[in-house]
Short mmCIF file of C-alpha atoms in Angstrom, two decimals:
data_model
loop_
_atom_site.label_atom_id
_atom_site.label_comp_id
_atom_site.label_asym_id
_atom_site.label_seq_id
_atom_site.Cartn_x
_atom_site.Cartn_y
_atom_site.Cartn_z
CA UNK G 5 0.00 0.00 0.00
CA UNK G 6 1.33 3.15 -1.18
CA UNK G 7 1.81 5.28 2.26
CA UNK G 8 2.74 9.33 2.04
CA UNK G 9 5.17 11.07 4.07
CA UNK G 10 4.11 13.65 6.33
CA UNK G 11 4.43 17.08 4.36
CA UNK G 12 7.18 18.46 6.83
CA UNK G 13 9.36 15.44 5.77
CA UNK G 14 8.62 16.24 2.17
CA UNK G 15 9.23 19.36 1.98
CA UNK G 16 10.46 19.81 -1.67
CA UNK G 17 7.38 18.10 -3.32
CA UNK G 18 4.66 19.93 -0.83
CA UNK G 19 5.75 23.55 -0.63
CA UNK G 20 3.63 24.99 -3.30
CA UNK G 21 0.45 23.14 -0.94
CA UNK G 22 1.97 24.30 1.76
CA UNK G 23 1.81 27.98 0.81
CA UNK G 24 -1.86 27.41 -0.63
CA UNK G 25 -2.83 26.01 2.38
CA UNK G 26 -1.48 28.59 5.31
CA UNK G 27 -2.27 31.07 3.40
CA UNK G 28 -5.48 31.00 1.80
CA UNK G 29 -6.58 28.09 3.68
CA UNK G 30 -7.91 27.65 6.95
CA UNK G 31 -10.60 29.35 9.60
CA UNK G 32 -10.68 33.14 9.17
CA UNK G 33 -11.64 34.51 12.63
CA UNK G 34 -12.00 37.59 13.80
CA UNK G 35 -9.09 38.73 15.03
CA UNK G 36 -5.66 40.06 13.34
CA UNK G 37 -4.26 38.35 10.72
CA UNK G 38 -0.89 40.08 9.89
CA UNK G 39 2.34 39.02 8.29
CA UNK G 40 5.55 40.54 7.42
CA UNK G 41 6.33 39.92 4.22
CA UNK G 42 9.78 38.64 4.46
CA UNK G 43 11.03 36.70 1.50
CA UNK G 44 7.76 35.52 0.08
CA UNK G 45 7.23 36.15 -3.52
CA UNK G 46 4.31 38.63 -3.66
CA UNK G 47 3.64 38.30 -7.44
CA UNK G 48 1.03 35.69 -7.28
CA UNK G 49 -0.57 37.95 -4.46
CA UNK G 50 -1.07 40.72 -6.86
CA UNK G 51 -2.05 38.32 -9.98
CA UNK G 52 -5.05 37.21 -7.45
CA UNK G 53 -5.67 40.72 -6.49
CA UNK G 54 -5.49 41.57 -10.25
CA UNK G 55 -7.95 38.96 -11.33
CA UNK G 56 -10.49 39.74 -8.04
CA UNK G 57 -10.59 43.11 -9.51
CA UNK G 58 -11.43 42.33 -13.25
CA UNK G 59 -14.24 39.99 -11.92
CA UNK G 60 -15.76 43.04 -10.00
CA UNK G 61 -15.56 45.00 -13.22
CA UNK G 62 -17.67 42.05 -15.01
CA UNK G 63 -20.30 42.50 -12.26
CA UNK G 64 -18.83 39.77 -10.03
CA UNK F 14 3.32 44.47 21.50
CA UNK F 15 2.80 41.04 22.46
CA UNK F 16 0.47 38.90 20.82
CA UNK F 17 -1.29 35.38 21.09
CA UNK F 18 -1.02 33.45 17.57
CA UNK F 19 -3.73 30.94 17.51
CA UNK F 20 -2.76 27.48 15.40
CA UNK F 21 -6.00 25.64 15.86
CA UNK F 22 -9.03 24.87 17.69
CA UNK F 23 -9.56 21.66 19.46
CA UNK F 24 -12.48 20.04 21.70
CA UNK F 25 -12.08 21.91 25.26
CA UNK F 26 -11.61 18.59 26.58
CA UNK F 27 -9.32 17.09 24.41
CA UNK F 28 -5.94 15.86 26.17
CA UNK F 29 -2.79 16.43 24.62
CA UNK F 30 0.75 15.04 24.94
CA UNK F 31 3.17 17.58 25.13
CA UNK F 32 3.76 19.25 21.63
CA UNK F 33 6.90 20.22 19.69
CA UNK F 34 7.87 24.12 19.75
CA UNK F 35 5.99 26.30 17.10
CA UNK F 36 6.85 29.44 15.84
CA UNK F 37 10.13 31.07 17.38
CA UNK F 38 10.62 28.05 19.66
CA UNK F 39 8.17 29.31 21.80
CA UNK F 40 6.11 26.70 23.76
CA UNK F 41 2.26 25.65 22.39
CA UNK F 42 -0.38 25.79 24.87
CA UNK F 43 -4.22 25.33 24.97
CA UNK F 44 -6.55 28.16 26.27
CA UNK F 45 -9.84 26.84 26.68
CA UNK F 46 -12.60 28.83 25.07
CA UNK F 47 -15.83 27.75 25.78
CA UNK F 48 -16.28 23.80 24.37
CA UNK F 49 -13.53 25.04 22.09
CA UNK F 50 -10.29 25.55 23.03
CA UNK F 51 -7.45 27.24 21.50
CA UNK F 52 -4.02 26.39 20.29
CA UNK F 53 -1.69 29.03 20.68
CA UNK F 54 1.89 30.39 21.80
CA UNK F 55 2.77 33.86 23.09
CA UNK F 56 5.12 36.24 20.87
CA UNK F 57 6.03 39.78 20.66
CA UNK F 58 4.43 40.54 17.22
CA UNK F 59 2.77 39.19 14.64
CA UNK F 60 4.77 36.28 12.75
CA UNK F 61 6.93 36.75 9.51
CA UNK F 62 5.91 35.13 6.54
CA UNK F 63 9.47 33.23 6.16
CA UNK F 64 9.27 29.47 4.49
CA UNK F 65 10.65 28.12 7.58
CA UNK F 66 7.86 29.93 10.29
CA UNK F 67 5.56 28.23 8.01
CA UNK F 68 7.07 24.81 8.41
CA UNK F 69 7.30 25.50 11.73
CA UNK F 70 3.66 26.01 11.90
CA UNK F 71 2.51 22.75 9.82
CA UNK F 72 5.12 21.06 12.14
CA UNK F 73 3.09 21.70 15.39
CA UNK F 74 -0.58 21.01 13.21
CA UNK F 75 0.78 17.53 12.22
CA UNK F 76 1.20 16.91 15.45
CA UNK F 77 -1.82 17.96 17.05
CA UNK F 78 -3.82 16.30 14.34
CA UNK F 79 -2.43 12.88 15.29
CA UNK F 80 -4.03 13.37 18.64
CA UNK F 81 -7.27 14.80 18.17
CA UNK F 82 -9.88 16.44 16.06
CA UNK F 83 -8.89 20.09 15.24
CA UNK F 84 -9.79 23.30 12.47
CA UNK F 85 -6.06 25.01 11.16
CA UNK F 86 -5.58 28.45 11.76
CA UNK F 87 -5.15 30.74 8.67
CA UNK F 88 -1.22 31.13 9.39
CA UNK F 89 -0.85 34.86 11.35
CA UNK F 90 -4.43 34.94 13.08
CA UNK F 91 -3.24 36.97 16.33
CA UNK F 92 -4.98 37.84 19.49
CA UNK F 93 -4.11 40.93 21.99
CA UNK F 94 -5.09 38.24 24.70
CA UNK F 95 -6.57 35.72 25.90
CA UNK F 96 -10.26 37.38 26.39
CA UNK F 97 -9.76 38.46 22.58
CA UNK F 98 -9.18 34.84 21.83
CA UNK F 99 -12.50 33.70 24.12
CA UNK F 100 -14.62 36.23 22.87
CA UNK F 101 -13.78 35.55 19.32
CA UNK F 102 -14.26 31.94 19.05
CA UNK F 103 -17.18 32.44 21.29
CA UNK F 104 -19.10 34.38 18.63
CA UNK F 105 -19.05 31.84 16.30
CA UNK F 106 -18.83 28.68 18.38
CA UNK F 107 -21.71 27.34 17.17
CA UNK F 108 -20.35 27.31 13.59
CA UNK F 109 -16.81 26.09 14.22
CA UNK F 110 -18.05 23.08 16.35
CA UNK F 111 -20.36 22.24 13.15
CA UNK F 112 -17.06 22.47 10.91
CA UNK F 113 -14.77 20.68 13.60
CA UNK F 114 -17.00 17.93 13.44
CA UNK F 115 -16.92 17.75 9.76
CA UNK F 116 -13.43 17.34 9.56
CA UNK F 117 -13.24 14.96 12.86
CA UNK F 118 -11.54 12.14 11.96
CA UNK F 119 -9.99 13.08 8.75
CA UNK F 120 -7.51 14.71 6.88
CA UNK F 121 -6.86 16.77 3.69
CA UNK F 122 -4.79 15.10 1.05
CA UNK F 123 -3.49 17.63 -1.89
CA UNK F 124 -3.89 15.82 -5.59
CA UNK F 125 -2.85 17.68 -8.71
CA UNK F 126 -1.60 17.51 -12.10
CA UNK F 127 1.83 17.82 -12.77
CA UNK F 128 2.68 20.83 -15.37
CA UNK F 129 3.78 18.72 -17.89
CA UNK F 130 0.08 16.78 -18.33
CA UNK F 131 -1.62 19.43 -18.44
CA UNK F 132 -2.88 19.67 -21.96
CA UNK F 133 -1.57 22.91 -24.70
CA UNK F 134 -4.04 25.38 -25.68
CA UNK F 135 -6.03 23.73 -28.29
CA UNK F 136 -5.39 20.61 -28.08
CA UNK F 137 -8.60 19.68 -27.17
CA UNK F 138 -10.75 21.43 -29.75
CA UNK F 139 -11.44 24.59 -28.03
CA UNK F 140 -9.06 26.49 -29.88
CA UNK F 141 -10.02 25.64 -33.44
CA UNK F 142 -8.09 28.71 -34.68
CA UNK F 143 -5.69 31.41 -34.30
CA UNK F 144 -7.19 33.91 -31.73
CA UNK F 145 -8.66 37.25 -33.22
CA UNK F 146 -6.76 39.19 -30.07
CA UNK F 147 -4.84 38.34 -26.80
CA UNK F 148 -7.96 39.13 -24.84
CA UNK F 149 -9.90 36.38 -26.91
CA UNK F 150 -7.26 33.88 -26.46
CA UNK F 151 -6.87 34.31 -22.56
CA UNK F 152 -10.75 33.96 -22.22
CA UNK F 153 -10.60 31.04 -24.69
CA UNK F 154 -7.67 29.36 -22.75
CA UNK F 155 -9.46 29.80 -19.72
CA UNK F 156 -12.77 28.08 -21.29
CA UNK F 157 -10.25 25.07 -21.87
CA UNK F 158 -8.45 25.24 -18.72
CA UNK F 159 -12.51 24.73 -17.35
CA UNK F 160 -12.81 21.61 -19.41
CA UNK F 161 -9.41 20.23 -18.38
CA UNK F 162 -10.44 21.06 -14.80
CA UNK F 163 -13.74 19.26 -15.33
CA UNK F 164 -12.32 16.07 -17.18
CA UNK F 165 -9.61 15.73 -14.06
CA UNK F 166 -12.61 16.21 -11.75
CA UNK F 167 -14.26 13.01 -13.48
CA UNK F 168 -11.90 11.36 -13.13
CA UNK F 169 -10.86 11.50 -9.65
CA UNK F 170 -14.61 11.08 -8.81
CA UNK F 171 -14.13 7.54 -10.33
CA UNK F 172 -10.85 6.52 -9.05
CA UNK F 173 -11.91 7.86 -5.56
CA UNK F 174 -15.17 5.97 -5.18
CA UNK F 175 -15.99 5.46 -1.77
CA UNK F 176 -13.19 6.80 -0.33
CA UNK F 177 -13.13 10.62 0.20
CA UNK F 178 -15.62 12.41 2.08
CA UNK F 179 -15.58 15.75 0.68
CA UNK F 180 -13.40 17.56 -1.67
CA UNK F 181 -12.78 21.42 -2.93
CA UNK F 182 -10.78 22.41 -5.67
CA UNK F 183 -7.52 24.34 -5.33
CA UNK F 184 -7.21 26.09 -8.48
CA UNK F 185 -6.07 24.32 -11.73
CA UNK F 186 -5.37 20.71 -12.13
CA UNK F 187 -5.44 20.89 -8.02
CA UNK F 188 -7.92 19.56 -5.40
CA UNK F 189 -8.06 18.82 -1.67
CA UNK F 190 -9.71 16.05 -0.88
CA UNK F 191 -11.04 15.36 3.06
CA UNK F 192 -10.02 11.22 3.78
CA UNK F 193 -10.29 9.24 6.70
CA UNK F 194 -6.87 8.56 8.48
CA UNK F 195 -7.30 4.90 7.64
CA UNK F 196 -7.96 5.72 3.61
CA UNK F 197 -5.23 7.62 3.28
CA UNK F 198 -2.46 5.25 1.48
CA UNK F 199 -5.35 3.65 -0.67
CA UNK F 200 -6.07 7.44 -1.83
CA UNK F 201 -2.27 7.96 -2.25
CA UNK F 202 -1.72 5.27 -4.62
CA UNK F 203 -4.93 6.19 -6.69
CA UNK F 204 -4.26 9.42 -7.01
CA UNK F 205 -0.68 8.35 -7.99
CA UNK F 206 -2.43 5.42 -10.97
CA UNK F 207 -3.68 8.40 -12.31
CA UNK F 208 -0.46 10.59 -13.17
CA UNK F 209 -1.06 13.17 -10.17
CA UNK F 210 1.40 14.27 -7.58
CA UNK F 211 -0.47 13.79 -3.78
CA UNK F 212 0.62 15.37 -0.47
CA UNK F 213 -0.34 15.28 2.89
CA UNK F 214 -2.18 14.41 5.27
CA UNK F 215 -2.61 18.09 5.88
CA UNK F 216 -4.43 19.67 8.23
CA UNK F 217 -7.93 20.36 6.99
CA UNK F 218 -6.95 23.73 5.48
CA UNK F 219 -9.43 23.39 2.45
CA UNK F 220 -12.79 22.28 4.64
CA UNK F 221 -12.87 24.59 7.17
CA UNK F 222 -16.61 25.31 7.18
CA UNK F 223 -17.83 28.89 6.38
CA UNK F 224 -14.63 30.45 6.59
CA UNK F 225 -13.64 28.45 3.29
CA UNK F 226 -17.20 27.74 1.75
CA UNK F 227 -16.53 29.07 -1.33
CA UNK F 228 -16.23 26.63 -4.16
CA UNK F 229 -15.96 24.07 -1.29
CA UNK F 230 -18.24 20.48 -2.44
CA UNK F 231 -18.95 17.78 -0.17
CA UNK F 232 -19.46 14.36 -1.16
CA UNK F 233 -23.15 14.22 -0.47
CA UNK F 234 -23.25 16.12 -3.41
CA UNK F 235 -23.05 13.42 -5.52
CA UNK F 236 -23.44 14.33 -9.54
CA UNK F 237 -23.63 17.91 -9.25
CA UNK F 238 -20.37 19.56 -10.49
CA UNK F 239 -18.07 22.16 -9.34
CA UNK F 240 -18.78 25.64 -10.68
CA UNK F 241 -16.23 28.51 -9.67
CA UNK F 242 -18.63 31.66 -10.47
CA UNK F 243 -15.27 33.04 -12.07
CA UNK F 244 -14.61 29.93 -13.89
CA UNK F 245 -18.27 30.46 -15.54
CA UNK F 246 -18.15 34.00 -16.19
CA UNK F 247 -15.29 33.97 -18.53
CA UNK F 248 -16.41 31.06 -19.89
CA UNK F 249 -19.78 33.21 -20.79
CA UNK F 250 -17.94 36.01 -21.65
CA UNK F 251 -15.37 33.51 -24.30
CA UNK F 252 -18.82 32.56 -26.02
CA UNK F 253 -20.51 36.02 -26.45
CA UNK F 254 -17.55 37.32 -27.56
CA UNK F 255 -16.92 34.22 -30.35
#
């Protein structure tokens, strides 16, 4: 039976989930959600932002 | 300014063996919040967003999640205190139980396509010809990236019979599926038959009740299919423009 490694011990196959999942994933409370940007790439950020705001133009 | 960053929340009453650091080293403990309680460890700001405080942070889920039923934390949720914390979760405590016992039992197991299968542009009939301008051939690509989407979607529904008990797609080629701890290998090596890279168990980042609703399926929805209100709109918007 084909078993998986936990993600920490796999790290070079599950960081792109990993990033998807912390953050964008999980319960949004309220409360303060705030990060310093350190050495994250921010492009995809701004695509999403980007494509959020073309969809409100189409009447999203 | 010191804060409380909150990993998860847990039954009030669930027991835990000690846990490994989390973020800065700094020591996880549980701050009950009604029947919820909290997972959290004291800092002096809010966290960084550095690859390795994110590892950190999946580090300490994994563990909890061998122990006991719990909803992730959107990584840098921070509390002034612990009455912030209480007064939070209590608001919506009926609603996060619901979701915590959604997820009890299970975890979330990442499938995708690698790059190279995903299919060209055209190469499944949608693109019949050259594109009349580069706005017409993004809206057309994303018509086809829709039908790829769809086609891997029917097929994972086959291979996955039985086995998953909810699922929500992650973008392109990419889905998180919700297994049962004992499925989890048998899901592996499907997903695996079929060409796709898997990883996990996660957390259950992607089925985290209203806080992640959107787009979000479960698997009593048997036959109805996925429909990202962006997906559809281009897709409308590639037809009335052909």
């Amino acid at each position: 039976v084909s078993t998986l490694l936990s993600p920490t011990h796999h790290r070079d196959v599950s960081l792109v989930d990993l990033l998807d999942r912390l953050l964008e994933g999980g319960v949004v409370i309220q409360g303060e959600i705030t990060l310093a940007a350190a050495d994250i790439d921010l492009v995809r950020l701004d695509l999403r932002i980007l494509v959020a705001a073309i969809d409100k133009a189409l009447g999203g | 300014m010191s804060v409380l960053l909150l990993y998860a929340l847990v039954d009030a009453d669930a027991e835990l063996t000690p846990l490994p650091a989390g973020l800065g080293g700094r020591r996880p403990r549980k701050v009950a919040c009604g029947r919820l309680a909290g997972i959290v460890s004291d800092h002096e700001g809010p966290p960084t967003a550095e690859v390795d405080s994110l590892w950190d942070y999946e580090r300490l889920l994994e563990q909890v999640i061998k122990q006991t039923a719990m909803l992730p934390l959107r990584y840098g949720t921070t509390f002034a205190d612990e009455r912030a914390l209480s007064a939070a979760v209590a608001a919506r405590e009926g609603p996060l139980r619901a979701a915590l016992e959604r997820v009890r039992g299970a975890v979330e197991i990442a499938v995708r396509a690698p790059a190279e299968h995903r299919q060209p542009a055209g190469s499944d009939g949608v693109l019949d010809e050259a594109p009349s301008s580069p706005g017409r051939a993004y809206m057309l690509e994303r018509l086809a990236a829709r039908q790829r989407g769809r086609s891997l979607e029917l097929e994972l529904e086959r291979a996955m019979d039985g086995l998953v008990r909810a699922w929500a797609p992650r973008g392109e080629g990419a889905h998180a599926l919700l297994v049962e701890h004992a499925h989890v290998g048998e899901v592996a090596r499907r997903a695996r038959t079929l060409g796709l890279i898997a990883s996990g168990p996660w957390p259950p980042f992607s089925f985290t009740g209203e806080a992640s609703a959107a787009g979000e399926r479960w698997a009593s929805a048997a036959g109805e299919r996925w429909a990202s209100a962006v997906g559809e709109r281009w897709a409308s918007a590639a037809g009335s423009r052909t």
